[in-house]
């Protein structure tokens, strides 16, 4: 839920006129962008209760196909208060803690869905109750089904996936996430140190690493090839959800087996288009070709 407020007053009542309620979360941002680009997809995850039903109804409104695994508890609600000229104060519920039965049910459900798809994207932190290696397990099941995985997470769950035998096919850390992962500050503006960071042993076996750098574009590694993607200066309305939109573009291009340069161009374009719109994880697909042509990708 997003609450725009001229001024957020503490310890008193704030009345909101214009409330926006969306089916949010990183995975659904990725889904919405792929859907707006007119590509076929299926959204899944774990939902429950009235909020869960509300999320499914909103996805129906947006004609985003979905097939969720259901639990007895309520899905979480998150509040973003936009106030005082550009401040964003967020109140994020922890969400339900899943039981081992919830986890097993989801994995069975997910395995069924794997037979219908050619690529999977996974985004966000794991719900409470799941072990950090849950994404690693999901990657293993995807690979058994011959399906590639793009993983956009951070902290312990990213580390567990990188340390497991079933590596994600692509990861998309930003500057803060790659620094956290390597336990050292990686400077996104220093190409040489970024290139070196991408060679860290923890990335062995990961096909694609795309380090997104906000307005500076991205630096990426695909196998033995290194690239720098630079983007034009644009008018930013809201950068929230740009990483998710980038993942959506990368997924679309990889699924279409595009060459490396175009994979990065597509991801940069969907990321940029998201920053040009107020809603999170939302793009205007009519602007795609125009901005795609302005992204420059060079081997480094
Ligand atoms: P995250 O949201 O995961 O931190 P980034 O901020 O790196 O990801 O944004 C992902 C992509 O979105 C960038 O690589 C770029 O293409 C686009 N983007 C993000 N912020 C800006 C910006 N201020 N100006 C232009 N493009 C941006």
Coordinates of C-alpha atoms and ligand atoms in Angstrom, one line a residue:
X1 CA 0.0 0.0 0.0
X2 CA 1.4 3.4 -0.9
X3 CA 0.3 6.5 1.1
X4 CA 1.3 9.8 -0.4
X5 CA 1.4 12.5 2.3
X6 CA 2.6 16.1 2.1
X7 CA 4.0 15.8 5.5
X8 CA 4.3 12.8 7.9
X9 CA 3.3 14.0 11.4
X10 CA 4.6 11.8 14.2
X11 CA 2.6 10.8 17.3
X12 CA -0.7 12.1 15.8
X13 CA -3.2 11.3 13.1
X14 CA -2.3 11.4 9.4
X15 CA -5.2 11.2 6.9
X16 CA -4.5 9.9 3.4
X17 CA -6.8 10.7 0.5
X18 CA -5.0 8.9 -2.4
X19 CA -4.3 5.3 -1.4
X20 CA -2.7 3.0 -4.0
X21 CA -3.0 -0.8 -3.4
X22 CA -1.0 -3.0 -5.6
X23 CA 0.0 -6.6 -5.8
X24 CA 3.6 -5.9 -4.8
X25 CA 6.8 -7.7 -4.0
X26 CA 9.8 -8.3 -6.2
X27 CA 8.6 -11.4 -8.0
X28 CA 5.4 -9.7 -8.9
X29 CA 7.3 -6.6 -10.2
X30 CA 9.3 -8.9 -12.5
X31 CA 6.0 -10.5 -13.6
X32 CA 4.2 -7.2 -14.3
X33 CA 7.1 -5.9 -16.5
X34 CA 7.3 -9.2 -18.5
X35 CA 3.5 -9.1 -18.9
X36 CA 3.6 -5.4 -20.0
X37 CA 6.1 -6.3 -22.6
X38 CA 3.5 -8.8 -24.0
X39 CA 5.4 -11.9 -23.0
X40 CA 3.9 -15.1 -21.6
X41 CA 4.6 -15.9 -18.0
X42 CA 3.2 -17.6 -14.9
X43 CA 3.6 -16.0 -11.5
X44 CA 3.8 -18.3 -8.5
X45 CA 4.7 -18.2 -4.8
X46 CA 3.0 -18.7 -1.5
X47 CA -0.2 -16.9 -0.5
X48 CA -2.9 -17.0 2.1
X49 CA -5.9 -15.4 3.7
X50 CA -7.8 -12.2 2.5
X51 CA -4.6 -10.4 1.5
X52 CA -3.6 -13.4 -0.6
X53 CA -7.0 -13.4 -2.3
X54 CA -6.7 -9.7 -2.9
X55 CA -3.3 -10.1 -4.6
X56 CA -4.7 -12.8 -6.9
X57 CA -7.6 -10.5 -7.8
X58 CA -5.3 -7.6 -8.7
X59 CA -3.2 -10.0 -10.8
X60 CA -6.4 -11.0 -12.6
X61 CA -7.2 -7.4 -13.2
X62 CA -3.8 -6.9 -14.8
X63 CA -4.2 -10.2 -16.8
X64 CA -1.1 -11.7 -15.2
X65 CA -1.4 -15.5 -15.2
X66 CA -0.7 -17.0 -11.8
X67 CA -0.8 -20.3 -9.9
X68 CA 0.1 -20.0 -6.2
X69 CA 0.5 -22.5 -3.4
X70 CA -1.9 -21.6 -0.6
X71 CA -1.3 -21.5 3.2
X72 CA -3.7 -21.0 6.2
X73 CA -2.0 -17.8 7.3
X74 CA -2.5 -14.2 6.0
X75 CA -0.1 -12.9 3.4
X76 CA 1.8 -9.8 4.5
X77 CA 1.1 -6.2 3.8
X78 CA 3.7 -3.6 3.3
X79 CA 3.2 0.2 3.6
X80 CA 5.3 2.8 1.8
X81 CA 4.7 6.4 3.0
X82 CA 5.8 8.9 0.4
X83 CA 6.2 12.2 2.2
X84 CA 8.0 15.6 2.7
X85 CA 9.2 16.0 -0.8
X86 CA 10.9 12.7 -1.7
X87 CA 11.1 10.8 1.5
X88 CA 10.0 7.2 1.6
X89 CA 9.3 5.7 5.0
X90 CA 8.4 2.0 4.8
X91 CA 6.6 -0.3 7.3
X92 CA 7.2 -3.9 6.3
X93 CA 5.4 -6.8 8.0
X94 CA 7.6 -9.8 8.6
X95 CA 4.9 -12.0 7.0
X96 CA 3.9 -15.5 8.1
X97 CA 6.4 -18.1 9.3
X98 CA 6.0 -21.1 7.1
X99 CA 5.7 -24.7 8.4
X100 CA 7.7 -27.6 7.0
X101 CA 4.4 -28.8 5.4
X102 CA 3.9 -25.4 3.7
X103 CA 7.4 -25.7 2.3
X104 CA 6.9 -29.3 1.1
X105 CA 3.6 -28.4 -0.5
X106 CA 5.1 -25.4 -2.3
X107 CA 8.0 -27.5 -3.7
X108 CA 5.5 -30.1 -5.0
X109 CA 3.5 -27.4 -6.6
X110 CA 6.6 -25.7 -8.1
X111 CA 7.8 -29.0 -9.5
X112 CA 4.5 -29.4 -11.4
X113 CA 4.9 -25.9 -12.8
X114 CA 8.4 -26.5 -13.9
X115 CA 7.1 -28.8 -16.7
X116 CA 5.3 -25.8 -18.2
X117 CA 8.1 -23.3 -18.4
X118 CA 11.4 -22.7 -20.1
X119 CA 13.0 -20.3 -17.5
X120 CA 12.5 -19.3 -13.9
X121 CA 13.2 -16.1 -12.1
X122 CA 13.3 -16.0 -8.3
X123 CA 13.3 -12.8 -6.4
X124 CA 13.5 -11.5 -2.9
X125 CA 14.1 -12.6 0.7
X126 CA 12.8 -16.0 1.8
X127 CA 9.8 -16.2 4.1
X128 CA 10.3 -17.0 7.8
X129 CA 10.5 -20.7 8.5
X130 CA 12.4 -21.6 5.3
X131 CA 16.1 -22.6 5.5
X132 CA 18.6 -20.4 3.7
X133 CA 19.2 -23.2 1.2
X134 CA 15.6 -23.2 0.0
X135 CA 16.4 -21.3 -3.3
X136 CA 19.3 -23.8 -3.8
X137 CA 16.8 -26.6 -3.5
X138 CA 14.5 -24.9 -6.0
X139 CA 17.4 -24.4 -8.4
X140 CA 18.3 -28.1 -8.2
X141 CA 14.7 -29.0 -9.1
X142 CA 14.7 -26.6 -12.0
X143 CA 17.9 -28.0 -13.4
X144 CA 16.6 -31.5 -13.1
X145 CA 13.7 -30.3 -15.3
X146 CA 16.1 -28.7 -17.7
X147 CA 15.1 -25.2 -16.7
X148 CA 17.5 -22.3 -16.2
X149 CA 17.2 -20.0 -13.1
X150 CA 17.8 -16.3 -12.7
X151 CA 18.2 -15.5 -8.9
X152 CA 17.8 -12.1 -7.4
X153 CA 18.3 -12.3 -3.7
X154 CA 20.9 -11.3 -1.1
X155 CA 22.5 -12.3 2.2
X156 CA 22.4 -15.9 3.4
X157 CA 20.1 -17.3 0.7
X158 CA 22.3 -15.9 -2.1
X159 CA 25.4 -17.3 -0.4
X160 CA 23.8 -20.7 0.1
X161 CA 22.8 -20.9 -3.6
X162 CA 26.3 -19.9 -4.7
X163 CA 27.8 -22.5 -2.4
X164 CA 25.5 -25.3 -3.5
X165 CA 26.2 -27.7 -6.4
X166 CA 23.2 -26.3 -8.3
X167 CA 24.3 -22.8 -9.2
X168 CA 21.9 -20.2 -10.5
X169 CA 22.4 -19.4 -14.2
X170 CA 22.3 -15.7 -13.5
X171 CA 22.6 -13.4 -10.5
X172 CA 22.0 -9.6 -10.5
X173 CA 23.6 -8.1 -7.4
X174 CA 23.8 -4.3 -7.1
X175 CA 26.8 -2.6 -5.6
X176 CA 25.7 -3.1 -2.0
X177 CA 24.8 -6.7 -2.5
X178 CA 28.1 -7.7 -4.2
X179 CA 30.0 -5.9 -1.5
X180 CA 28.1 -7.7 1.2
X181 CA 28.6 -11.0 -0.5
X182 CA 32.4 -10.6 -0.9
X183 CA 32.8 -9.0 2.5
X184 CA 34.6 -6.0 1.0
X185 CA 33.5 -2.6 -0.5
X186 CA 33.3 -3.0 -4.3
X187 CA 33.4 0.4 -6.0
X188 CA 31.0 0.4 -8.9
X189 CA 32.9 3.2 -10.7
X190 CA 36.2 1.4 -10.6
X191 CA 36.1 -1.0 -13.6
X192 CA 39.3 -2.8 -12.7
X193 CA 38.2 -3.7 -9.2
X194 CA 34.7 -4.7 -10.4
X195 CA 36.2 -7.0 -13.0
X196 CA 38.4 -8.5 -10.3
X197 CA 35.5 -8.9 -8.0
X198 CA 33.6 -10.9 -10.7
X199 CA 36.4 -13.4 -10.7
X200 CA 36.0 -14.3 -7.0
X201 CA 35.8 -18.0 -6.4
X202 CA 32.3 -17.8 -5.0
X203 CA 31.0 -17.1 -8.5
X204 CA 32.6 -20.2 -10.1
X205 CA 30.0 -22.0 -12.1
X206 CA 27.6 -19.1 -12.4
X207 CA 27.1 -18.4 -16.1
X208 CA 26.0 -14.7 -15.9
X209 CA 26.8 -12.1 -13.2
X210 CA 25.2 -8.7 -13.8
X211 CA 26.2 -6.0 -11.3
X212 CA 23.6 -3.3 -11.8
X213 CA 24.9 0.2 -10.9
X214 CA 21.8 2.5 -11.0
X215 CA 22.4 5.5 -13.3
X216 CA 25.8 4.1 -14.2
X217 CA 24.2 1.1 -16.0
X218 CA 25.9 -2.3 -15.3
X219 CA 29.0 -4.4 -15.5
X220 CA 28.6 -8.0 -16.3
X221 CA 30.4 -11.3 -16.8
X222 CA 29.2 -14.1 -19.0
X223 CA 31.5 -17.1 -19.0
X224 CA 34.9 -15.5 -19.9
X225 CA 33.4 -12.4 -21.4
X226 CA 33.2 -9.1 -19.6
X227 CA 30.9 -6.2 -20.5
X228 CA 30.1 -2.7 -19.5
X229 CA 26.6 -1.3 -20.2
X230 CA 26.2 2.4 -20.2
X231 CA 22.8 4.2 -20.3
X232 CA 21.6 7.7 -21.3
X233 CA 20.7 10.3 -18.8
X234 CA 17.0 10.1 -18.2
X235 CA 14.4 11.9 -16.1
X236 CA 14.0 9.7 -13.0
X237 CA 10.5 9.7 -11.4
X238 CA 10.9 6.7 -9.1
X239 CA 13.8 4.2 -9.1
X240 CA 12.0 1.7 -6.8
X241 CA 11.7 -1.7 -8.5
X242 CA 14.4 -0.9 -11.2
X243 CA 16.4 -4.0 -10.2
X244 CA 13.3 -6.2 -10.6
X245 CA 12.5 -4.6 -14.0
X246 CA 16.1 -5.2 -15.1
X247 CA 15.7 -8.9 -14.1
X248 CA 12.5 -9.0 -16.2
X249 CA 14.4 -7.7 -19.2
X250 CA 17.3 -10.1 -18.7
X251 CA 14.9 -13.0 -18.4
X252 CA 13.0 -12.1 -21.6
X253 CA 16.2 -11.8 -23.6
X254 CA 17.8 -15.0 -22.3
X255 CA 14.6 -16.9 -22.9
X256 CA 14.6 -15.6 -26.5
X257 CA 18.3 -16.7 -26.8
X258 CA 19.5 -13.2 -27.7
X259 CA 23.2 -12.5 -28.0
X260 CA 25.0 -11.2 -24.9
X261 CA 25.0 -7.5 -25.9
X262 CA 21.2 -7.6 -26.5
X263 CA 20.6 -9.4 -23.2
X264 CA 22.2 -6.5 -21.3
X265 CA 20.6 -3.9 -23.5
X266 CA 17.2 -5.4 -22.8
X267 CA 17.8 -5.5 -19.0
X268 CA 19.1 -1.9 -18.9
X269 CA 16.1 -0.7 -21.0
X270 CA 13.4 -2.3 -18.8
X271 CA 15.3 -0.9 -15.7
X272 CA 15.4 2.6 -17.1
X273 CA 11.8 2.5 -18.2
X274 CA 10.8 1.7 -14.7
X275 CA 12.6 4.7 -13.3
X276 CA 10.6 6.9 -15.6
X277 CA 7.3 5.9 -14.1
X278 CA 5.8 6.5 -10.7
X279 CA 4.4 3.0 -10.0
X280 CA 6.9 0.3 -8.8
X281 CA 7.7 -2.4 -11.3
X282 CA 5.9 -0.7 -14.1
X283 CA 7.0 0.4 -17.6
X284 CA 5.7 1.9 -20.8
X285 CA 6.5 -0.7 -23.4
X286 CA 5.9 1.8 -26.2
X287 CA 9.2 3.5 -25.2
X288 CA 11.2 0.3 -25.3
X289 CA 12.7 0.5 -28.8
X290 CA 13.7 4.2 -28.4
X291 CA 15.6 3.6 -25.2
X292 CA 17.0 0.2 -26.2
X293 CA 18.8 2.0 -29.1
X294 CA 20.5 4.3 -26.5
X295 CA 22.1 1.7 -24.4
X296 CA 25.7 1.0 -25.2
X297 CA 27.3 -2.3 -24.4
X298 CA 31.0 -2.8 -24.8
X299 CA 33.3 -5.7 -24.1
X300 CA 35.9 -4.8 -21.5
Ligands
LIG1 P1 18.5 -2.3 -7.7 O1 17.1 -1.7 -7.8 O2 18.5 -3.8 -7.6 O3 19.4 -1.6 -6.7 P2 19.7 -0.6 -9.7 O4 19.5 0.6 -8.9 O5 21.2 -0.9 -10.1 O6 19.1 -1.9 -9.1 O7 18.9 -0.4 -11.1 C1 18.8 -1.4 -12.1 C2 18.9 -0.8 -13.4 O8 17.8 0.2 -13.6 C3 20.1 0.0 -13.7 O9 21.2 -0.9 -14.2 C4 19.7 1.0 -14.8 O10 19.5 0.3 -16.0 C5 18.3 1.4 -14.3 N1 18.4 2.5 -13.4 C6 18.3 2.5 -12.0 N2 18.4 3.7 -11.5 C7 18.6 4.6 -12.5 C8 18.8 6.0 -12.7 N3 18.9 6.8 -11.7 N4 18.9 6.5 -14.0 C9 18.9 5.7 -15.0 N5 18.7 4.3 -15.0 C10 18.6 3.8 -13.7

